[in-house]
Short mmCIF file of C-alpha atoms and ligand atoms in Angstrom, two decimals:
data_model
loop_
_atom_site.label_atom_id
_atom_site.label_comp_id
_atom_site.label_asym_id
_atom_site.label_seq_id
_atom_site.Cartn_x
_atom_site.Cartn_y
_atom_site.Cartn_z
CA MET A 1 12.47 2.57 -24.62
CA LYS A 2 14.33 2.83 -21.53
CA ILE A 3 12.62 3.59 -18.40
CA GLY A 4 13.46 4.91 -14.91
CA LEU A 5 10.98 4.11 -12.35
CA LEU A 6 10.56 6.43 -9.39
CA GLY A 7 9.13 4.45 -6.45
CA HIS A 8 8.56 0.63 -5.92
CA GLY A 9 5.54 0.73 -3.72
CA THR A 10 1.96 -0.26 -4.47
CA VAL A 11 1.91 1.28 -7.95
CA GLY A 12 5.34 1.22 -8.87
CA SER A 13 6.16 -2.54 -7.93
CA GLY A 14 3.02 -3.26 -10.37
CA VAL A 15 4.52 -1.50 -13.24
CA ARG A 16 7.77 -3.27 -12.66
CA LYS A 17 5.95 -6.68 -12.63
CA ILE A 18 4.00 -5.68 -15.67
CA VAL A 19 7.01 -4.53 -17.67
CA ASP A 20 9.51 -7.32 -16.65
CA GLU A 21 6.92 -9.94 -17.85
CA LYS A 22 6.97 -8.96 -21.30
CA ASN A 23 3.73 -10.49 -22.12
CA THR A 24 2.91 -8.86 -25.25
CA LYS A 25 5.05 -7.42 -28.20
CA GLU A 26 4.20 -3.83 -27.51
CA ILE A 27 5.44 -4.51 -23.49
CA SER A 28 8.61 -5.94 -25.15
CA GLN A 29 9.67 -2.68 -26.28
CA LEU A 30 9.86 -1.26 -22.89
CA GLU A 31 12.59 -1.88 -20.44
CA ILE A 32 13.09 -0.65 -16.89
CA SER A 33 16.63 0.09 -16.62
CA LYS A 34 16.71 1.92 -13.11
CA ILE A 35 14.51 2.01 -9.99
CA LEU A 36 14.64 4.53 -7.42
CA VAL A 37 13.84 3.32 -3.84
CA ARG A 38 13.99 5.43 -0.50
CA TYR A 39 16.41 3.42 1.71
CA GLU A 40 19.35 1.34 1.13
CA LYS A 41 17.51 -1.49 2.94
CA ASP A 42 14.91 -1.48 0.26
CA ILE A 43 17.32 -2.55 -2.57
CA THR A 44 16.43 -6.03 -3.58
CA ASP A 45 17.38 -5.70 -7.24
CA ASN A 46 20.45 -4.83 -9.15
CA ARG A 47 18.53 -1.88 -11.11
CA MET A 48 17.66 -0.25 -7.60
CA THR A 49 19.47 3.16 -6.38
CA VAL A 50 18.70 5.51 -3.90
CA ASP A 51 20.26 8.34 -5.90
CA ILE A 52 17.73 10.12 -8.00
CA HIS A 53 20.56 11.77 -10.25
CA ASP A 54 21.40 7.91 -11.29
CA ILE A 55 17.89 8.47 -13.39
CA VAL A 56 17.30 11.99 -14.18
CA ASP A 57 20.96 12.44 -15.41
CA ASP A 58 21.09 9.34 -17.29
CA SER A 59 21.16 10.10 -20.90
CA GLU A 60 20.09 6.61 -22.15
CA ILE A 61 16.58 7.15 -19.88
CA ASP A 62 13.89 8.16 -22.40
CA VAL A 63 11.05 8.17 -19.99
CA VAL A 64 10.71 8.72 -15.92
CA VAL A 65 7.60 7.07 -14.33
CA GLU A 66 6.77 8.67 -11.16
CA CYS A 67 4.83 6.54 -8.60
CA ILE A 68 6.18 8.02 -5.47
CA GLY A 69 3.04 9.99 -4.54
CA GLY A 70 2.81 13.15 -2.37
CA ASP A 71 3.96 16.74 -3.38
CA GLU A 72 7.91 16.71 -2.67
CA PRO A 73 10.37 15.16 -3.52
CA ALA A 74 8.05 14.00 -6.55
CA PHE A 75 7.75 17.42 -8.02
CA SER A 76 11.41 18.44 -7.97
CA TYR A 77 12.01 14.79 -9.47
CA VAL A 78 9.58 15.32 -12.42
CA GLN A 79 10.72 18.91 -12.93
CA ALA A 80 14.39 17.58 -13.28
CA ALA A 81 13.18 14.81 -15.75
CA LEU A 82 11.24 17.12 -17.80
CA PHE A 83 13.93 19.91 -17.76
CA ASN A 84 16.50 17.09 -19.02
CA GLY A 85 14.03 16.18 -22.02
CA LYS A 86 12.66 13.02 -20.76
CA HIS A 87 9.02 12.15 -21.10
CA VAL A 88 7.25 11.67 -17.83
CA VAL A 89 4.36 9.26 -16.94
CA THR A 90 2.88 9.70 -13.20
CA SER A 91 0.20 8.30 -11.16
CA ASN A 92 0.49 11.25 -8.70
CA LYS A 93 -2.51 13.53 -8.77
CA LYS A 94 -1.71 15.35 -5.76
CA MET A 95 1.51 16.66 -7.19
CA LEU A 96 0.07 17.26 -10.64
CA VAL A 97 -2.72 19.61 -9.16
CA ASN A 98 -0.42 21.39 -7.05
CA HIS A 99 1.68 22.27 -10.10
CA LEU A 100 -0.26 21.62 -13.26
CA GLU A 101 0.39 24.78 -15.01
CA GLU A 102 3.95 24.84 -14.54
CA LEU A 103 4.74 21.32 -15.50
CA LEU A 104 2.51 21.57 -18.74
CA GLU A 105 4.37 24.38 -19.73
CA LEU A 106 7.79 22.79 -18.87
CA ALA A 107 6.72 19.79 -21.03
CA ARG A 108 5.69 21.99 -23.82
CA THR A 109 8.86 23.99 -24.06
CA ARG A 110 11.14 20.75 -23.65
CA GLY A 111 9.20 19.22 -26.34
CA VAL A 112 8.44 16.09 -24.22
CA SER A 113 5.05 14.42 -23.13
CA LEU A 114 3.65 14.75 -19.64
CA LYS A 115 1.16 11.62 -19.15
CA TYR A 116 -1.12 10.96 -16.16
CA GLU A 117 -3.77 8.43 -17.34
CA ALA A 118 -3.18 6.53 -13.83
CA ALA A 119 -3.68 9.57 -11.70
CA CYS A 120 -7.57 9.80 -12.58
CA GLY A 121 -9.81 6.55 -12.51
CA GLY A 122 -7.06 4.02 -11.65
CA GLY A 123 -7.24 1.51 -14.60
CA ILE A 124 -9.99 3.28 -16.46
CA PRO A 125 -9.28 4.74 -19.98
CA TRP A 126 -10.89 7.92 -18.76
CA MET A 127 -7.85 10.64 -19.52
CA SER A 128 -7.40 8.99 -23.13
CA ASN A 129 -11.10 8.83 -23.94
CA LEU A 130 -11.71 12.50 -22.92
CA ASP A 131 -8.98 13.19 -25.55
CA ARG A 132 -10.68 10.94 -28.03
CA THR A 133 -14.28 12.49 -27.40
CA LYS A 134 -12.76 15.84 -28.00
CA ARG A 135 -11.57 14.94 -31.40
CA ILE A 136 -15.25 15.43 -32.22
CA ASP A 137 -17.20 17.04 -29.30
CA ASP A 138 -16.78 19.67 -26.49
CA ILE A 139 -17.34 18.08 -23.22
CA ASN A 140 -20.25 19.58 -21.67
CA SER A 141 -20.07 17.91 -18.25
CA PHE A 142 -18.67 14.94 -16.39
CA ARG A 143 -19.36 13.22 -13.04
CA GLY A 144 -18.78 9.92 -11.38
CA ILE A 145 -17.29 7.86 -8.50
CA PHE A 146 -13.67 8.82 -8.57
CA ASN A 147 -12.21 7.18 -5.43
CA GLY A 148 -12.12 3.47 -4.95
CA THR A 149 -11.31 3.72 -0.95
CA THR A 150 -14.68 5.79 -0.28
CA ASN A 151 -16.63 3.48 -2.73
CA TYR A 152 -15.23 0.41 -0.86
CA ILE A 153 -16.17 1.96 2.47
CA LEU A 154 -19.76 2.94 1.26
CA SER A 155 -20.45 -0.49 -0.36
CA LYS A 156 -19.31 -2.50 2.73
CA MET A 157 -21.40 -0.03 5.04
CA SER A 158 -24.46 -0.40 2.70
CA ASP A 159 -24.24 -4.05 1.76
CA GLU A 160 -22.75 -5.56 4.83
CA GLY A 161 -23.55 -3.15 7.75
CA LEU A 162 -19.78 -2.61 8.51
CA GLU A 163 -18.85 0.17 10.68
CA PHE A 164 -17.07 2.96 8.91
CA ALA A 165 -13.71 2.41 10.75
CA VAL A 166 -13.61 -1.39 9.96
CA ALA A 167 -14.36 -0.76 6.30
CA LEU A 168 -11.54 1.86 6.06
CA LYS A 169 -9.16 -0.57 7.68
CA GLU A 170 -9.99 -3.34 5.01
CA ALA A 171 -9.64 -0.66 2.13
CA GLN A 172 -6.01 0.35 3.51
CA ASP A 173 -5.13 -3.52 3.73
CA CYS A 174 -6.26 -3.70 0.04
CA GLY A 175 -3.81 -0.74 -1.20
CA TYR A 176 -6.54 1.42 -1.90
CA ALA A 177 -6.23 4.24 0.36
CA GLU A 178 -3.57 7.06 0.30
CA PHE A 179 -0.89 7.22 2.60
CA ASP A 180 -2.88 9.50 4.66
CA PRO A 181 -6.57 8.31 4.28
CA SER A 182 -7.88 11.68 5.08
CA ASP A 183 -7.38 12.63 1.50
CA ASP A 184 -9.77 9.77 0.57
CA ILE A 185 -12.61 10.22 3.13
CA ASP A 186 -12.35 13.98 3.30
CA GLY A 187 -12.90 14.26 -0.55
CA MET A 188 -9.53 16.10 -1.51
CA ASP A 189 -8.46 12.94 -3.69
CA THR A 190 -11.69 13.21 -5.48
CA ALA A 191 -11.14 16.92 -5.80
CA TYR A 192 -7.88 16.32 -7.40
CA LYS A 193 -9.42 14.33 -9.98
CA VAL A 194 -12.15 16.73 -10.64
CA VAL A 195 -9.41 19.49 -11.45
CA LEU A 196 -7.45 16.73 -13.91
CA SER A 197 -10.66 15.89 -15.44
CA SER A 198 -11.51 19.57 -16.01
CA CYS A 199 -8.23 20.20 -17.19
CA LYS A 200 -8.30 17.47 -19.79
CA GLY A 201 -11.88 17.77 -20.60
CA PHE A 202 -12.64 21.23 -20.64
CA GLY A 203 -9.17 22.85 -21.11
CA VAL A 204 -9.23 24.93 -17.96
CA LEU A 205 -6.94 25.04 -14.83
CA ALA A 206 -9.56 25.05 -11.91
CA ASN A 207 -8.23 26.13 -8.61
CA ILE A 208 -9.02 23.30 -6.04
CA HIS A 209 -9.87 25.66 -3.25
CA ASP A 210 -12.78 27.00 -5.48
CA ILE A 211 -14.23 23.36 -5.56
CA ASP A 212 -17.10 22.82 -2.76
CA ILE A 213 -15.81 19.58 -1.17
CA TYR A 214 -17.75 17.37 1.30
CA GLY A 215 -16.39 14.19 2.52
CA ILE A 216 -17.87 10.95 4.09
CA ARG A 217 -15.64 11.12 7.57
CA HIS A 218 -18.83 11.70 9.43
CA ILE A 219 -21.30 9.26 7.81
CA SER A 220 -23.28 7.07 10.18
CA ALA A 221 -25.33 3.92 10.07
CA LYS A 222 -28.43 6.43 10.50
CA ASP A 223 -27.72 8.16 7.14
CA ILE A 224 -27.19 4.88 5.23
CA ALA A 225 -30.44 3.49 6.82
CA TYR A 226 -32.28 6.67 5.66
CA ALA A 227 -30.78 6.47 2.19
CA CYS A 228 -31.76 2.77 1.88
CA LYS A 229 -35.23 3.23 3.31
CA HIS A 230 -36.00 5.91 0.77
CA GLY A 231 -34.58 4.01 -2.53
CA TYR A 232 -31.07 5.65 -2.59
CA VAL A 233 -27.62 4.32 -2.33
CA CYS A 234 -24.96 6.78 -0.97
CA LYS A 235 -21.79 7.42 -3.22
CA LEU A 236 -19.17 10.10 -3.24
CA ILE A 237 -19.56 11.88 -6.50
CA GLY A 238 -17.35 14.32 -7.98
CA SER A 239 -18.55 16.50 -11.25
CA GLY A 240 -17.80 19.33 -13.08
CA VAL A 241 -20.20 21.26 -15.68
CA LYS A 242 -19.12 23.77 -18.18
CA SER A 243 -21.47 26.48 -19.47
CA ASP A 244 -21.67 30.06 -20.98
CA SER A 245 -21.50 31.64 -17.37
CA GLY A 246 -18.14 29.30 -16.32
CA VAL A 247 -17.18 26.20 -14.74
CA SER A 248 -18.37 24.59 -11.69
CA GLY A 249 -16.90 21.63 -9.63
CA THR A 250 -18.15 19.73 -6.68
CA VAL A 251 -17.48 16.77 -4.41
CA ILE A 252 -20.19 15.54 -2.25
CA PRO A 253 -21.74 12.54 -0.86
CA THR A 254 -24.82 11.82 -3.19
CA PHE A 255 -28.03 9.81 -2.45
CA ILE A 256 -28.60 8.29 -5.88
CA PRO A 257 -31.67 6.43 -6.80
CA LYS A 258 -31.04 2.49 -6.74
CA GLN A 259 -31.75 2.16 -10.81
CA ASN A 260 -29.17 4.62 -11.63
CA ILE A 261 -25.88 3.06 -12.64
CA PHE A 262 -23.72 4.53 -10.11
CA ALA A 263 -25.69 3.10 -7.57
CA THR A 264 -24.73 -0.41 -8.57
CA ILE A 265 -20.79 0.30 -8.72
CA PRO A 266 -19.21 -2.17 -6.18
CA ALA A 267 -16.20 -2.33 -4.11
CA ASN A 268 -13.16 -0.30 -5.28
CA PHE A 269 -14.45 0.36 -8.76
CA ASN A 270 -14.85 3.85 -10.20
CA ALA A 271 -17.55 4.97 -12.82
CA ILE A 272 -17.15 8.15 -14.54
CA GLU A 273 -19.48 9.74 -17.22
CA SER A 274 -18.79 12.30 -19.80
CA ASP A 275 -21.65 14.19 -21.64
CA SER A 276 -20.94 15.70 -24.87
CA LYS A 277 -23.08 16.64 -27.97
CA THR A 278 -22.79 13.53 -30.40
CA LEU A 279 -21.81 10.94 -27.92
CA GLY A 280 -24.20 11.97 -25.46
CA LYS A 281 -23.68 10.32 -21.99
CA MET A 282 -20.96 7.73 -21.94
CA THR A 283 -20.02 5.90 -18.79
CA TYR A 284 -16.73 4.09 -18.00
CA VAL A 285 -16.63 1.63 -15.25
CA GLY A 286 -13.49 -0.13 -13.77
CA GLN A 287 -11.18 -0.58 -10.94
CA GLY A 288 -10.19 2.70 -9.70
CA ALA A 289 -7.51 1.85 -7.26
CA GLY A 290 -4.90 -1.01 -6.52
CA SER A 291 -1.48 -2.20 -7.68
CA TYR A 292 -2.21 -3.80 -10.83
CA PRO A 293 -5.23 -1.70 -12.23
CA THR A 294 -3.34 1.53 -11.72
CA ALA A 295 -0.30 0.07 -12.99
CA HIS A 296 -2.07 -0.89 -16.39
CA ALA A 297 -2.87 2.74 -16.78
CA VAL A 298 0.74 3.75 -16.34
CA VAL A 299 2.04 0.96 -18.69
CA GLN A 300 -0.77 1.82 -21.46
CA ASP A 301 0.79 5.48 -21.43
CA LEU A 302 4.30 4.14 -21.80
CA ILE A 303 2.98 1.98 -24.64
CA ASP A 304 1.36 5.29 -26.29
CA LEU A 305 4.77 6.83 -26.01
CA VAL A 306 6.81 3.80 -27.75
CA LEU A 307 4.08 3.55 -30.46
CA HIS A 308 4.11 7.51 -30.89
CA GLN A 309 0.43 7.56 -30.31
CA ASP A 310 0.67 10.23 -27.84
CA THR A 311 -2.12 12.52 -27.69
CA GLU A 312 -1.91 16.40 -27.55
CA VAL A 313 -0.13 17.77 -24.49
CA SER A 314 -3.30 19.38 -22.72
CA SER A 315 -2.96 22.77 -21.57
CA GLY A 316 -5.43 24.94 -19.74
CA VAL A 317 -6.45 28.53 -19.23
CA GLY A 318 -7.03 29.55 -15.28
CA VAL A 319 -10.61 29.88 -14.60
CA HIS A 320 -12.64 30.72 -11.68
CA VAL A 321 -14.93 27.92 -10.52
CA ASP A 322 -18.29 29.14 -9.39
CA ASN A 323 -21.06 27.02 -8.00
CA LYS A 324 -23.89 29.60 -7.45
CA ASN A 325 -25.90 28.18 -10.50
CA ARG A 326 -25.69 24.59 -9.09
CA LEU A 327 -28.88 24.07 -7.28
CA SER A 328 -30.08 21.15 -5.34
CA SER A 329 -31.66 19.85 -2.23
CA PHE A 330 -29.43 18.26 0.56
CA TYR A 331 -29.63 15.78 3.33
CA VAL A 332 -28.18 17.29 6.52
CA ARG A 333 -27.46 15.86 9.99
CA SER A 334 -26.36 18.17 12.51
CA VAL A 335 -26.76 18.86 16.30
CA ASN A 336 -27.30 22.56 15.28
CA LEU A 337 -30.19 22.03 12.79
CA ASN A 338 -32.39 24.68 14.55
CA ARG A 339 -29.87 27.33 13.14
CA MET A 340 -31.07 26.46 9.63
CA GLU A 341 -34.84 26.37 9.87
CA ASP A 342 -35.29 28.85 7.15
CA VAL A 343 -33.97 26.26 4.42
CA ILE A 344 -35.47 23.23 5.65
CA GLU A 345 -38.00 21.66 3.36
CA GLU A 346 -38.70 18.22 5.61
CA ARG A 347 -37.58 17.72 8.86
CA ILE A 348 -36.70 13.98 9.49
CA ASP A 349 -36.22 14.00 13.18
CA GLU A 350 -34.47 16.22 15.63
CA ASP A 351 -30.98 16.23 13.93
CA THR A 352 -31.54 15.39 10.31
CA CYS A 353 -33.69 17.12 7.49
CA ILE A 354 -34.04 17.67 3.79
CA THR A 355 -33.34 21.28 2.44
CA LYS A 356 -35.38 23.21 -0.05
CA GLU A 357 -33.50 23.63 -3.27
CA ILE A 358 -30.50 25.82 -2.70
CA SER A 359 -27.07 26.41 -4.36
CA PHE A 360 -23.85 25.04 -3.36
CA VAL A 361 -22.74 28.55 -2.18
CA GLU A 362 -25.89 28.94 -0.05
CA LEU A 363 -24.79 25.41 1.44
CA ALA A 364 -21.33 26.56 2.07
CA SER A 365 -22.80 29.76 3.89
CA MET A 366 -25.04 27.42 5.97
CA MET A 367 -22.14 25.27 6.94
CA LYS A 368 -20.57 28.29 8.58
CA VAL A 369 -23.76 29.18 10.52
CA LEU A 370 -24.11 25.46 11.64
CA GLU A 371 -20.46 25.54 13.33
CA ASP A 372 -20.66 21.50 13.58
CA ASN A 373 -17.47 19.73 13.18
CA ALA A 374 -19.20 16.42 12.75
CA VAL A 375 -21.95 17.58 10.27
CA PHE A 376 -22.82 15.18 7.58
CA VAL A 377 -24.21 16.42 4.15
CA ALA A 378 -25.48 14.56 1.15
CA GLU A 379 -26.76 15.86 -2.07
CA VAL A 380 -30.21 14.06 -2.87
CA MET A 381 -30.25 13.09 -6.60
CA HIS A 382 -34.10 13.14 -7.28
CA ASP A 383 -34.13 11.77 -10.89
CA CYS A 384 -32.57 8.67 -12.40
CA LYS A 385 -30.58 10.53 -15.01
N1 HSE B 1 -6.74 6.37 -2.74
C1 HSE B 1 -7.19 6.47 -4.22
C2 HSE B 1 -8.44 5.73 -4.32
C3 HSE B 1 -6.15 5.69 -5.10
O1 HSE B 1 -8.84 5.16 -3.41
O2 HSE B 1 -9.23 5.87 -5.33
C4 HSE B 1 -6.47 5.98 -6.55
O3 HSE B 1 -6.18 7.11 -6.95
#
């Protein structure tokens, strides 16, 4: 199977190395015939080109692997590849979420596959196992640590007392963070993965703007110390729940009891749990970011294609995400705490409190009242389940 590889950065170079090494009989059936790089100066191999037409218009290429990242030009390149009847494997969650409906429809009408295991959960076989679980069960809910960068930062802050900025710099140096790490620390990257998991797991196309998203940009040593003192570990958790009343989706730092499996997930690892009728709760743990783990997931998709073990192309119906029935209590640190007296359950000190049980919709309204750009919010998970 001939592959055109778009991008030779962190993930693309990992894919090139794994495929070129041909360590297994499955990989021996793959051949990278062309590689798109950005500039002439980046050309280090006679397969490299700076012209996308050398790949999407090459009738010998069966599958295009997109590892450029970002929205454009990745979207136009993927669109052209699908239109020309080539399968596409991508690790690009942002581009997928921005154009999911259109791309799934294009793949369906052109009779090709659009595969994106690497876009969600890094090296963890999460997407393919959602497909497998769905052969027997409906997925009721999922939740997990979907972002390696923030897990790395939070682990370093909790375990080694590192400052936020120092831990972020380390995560960037390891190649975990996005080009603009705002997507990681503000929770958008996790939200993209919640949308992709909802599509695969629930068969719905969720609008990312309906998801309640809280990040870790403003977390401080004080918040970490409070969590630790009360038997919690702080993790950034993305989740989705499907019920008779619809679908909900949230991304929020969460104080998790130390005994819970999510509290034990180290470094850049991800951990994602699905809940379904006969399988019950099932948790997948592995490296969620980095060159080789993510490239591994890309190459698994390629091997599925070459072995014709492709799972059904997922499709989804548009759905309104509604979090009014998602109730919890929250840790809030804000200089304007006096503006939310009516929902405070326990005052910790002048700028921190634990709220009464309120919905995510009420929490969002409260954020508007607070008018505090540096507010930090965490959900408090009271039980270990
Ligand atoms: N920046 C992402 C992360 C890369 O840290 O998880 C993998 O999607």
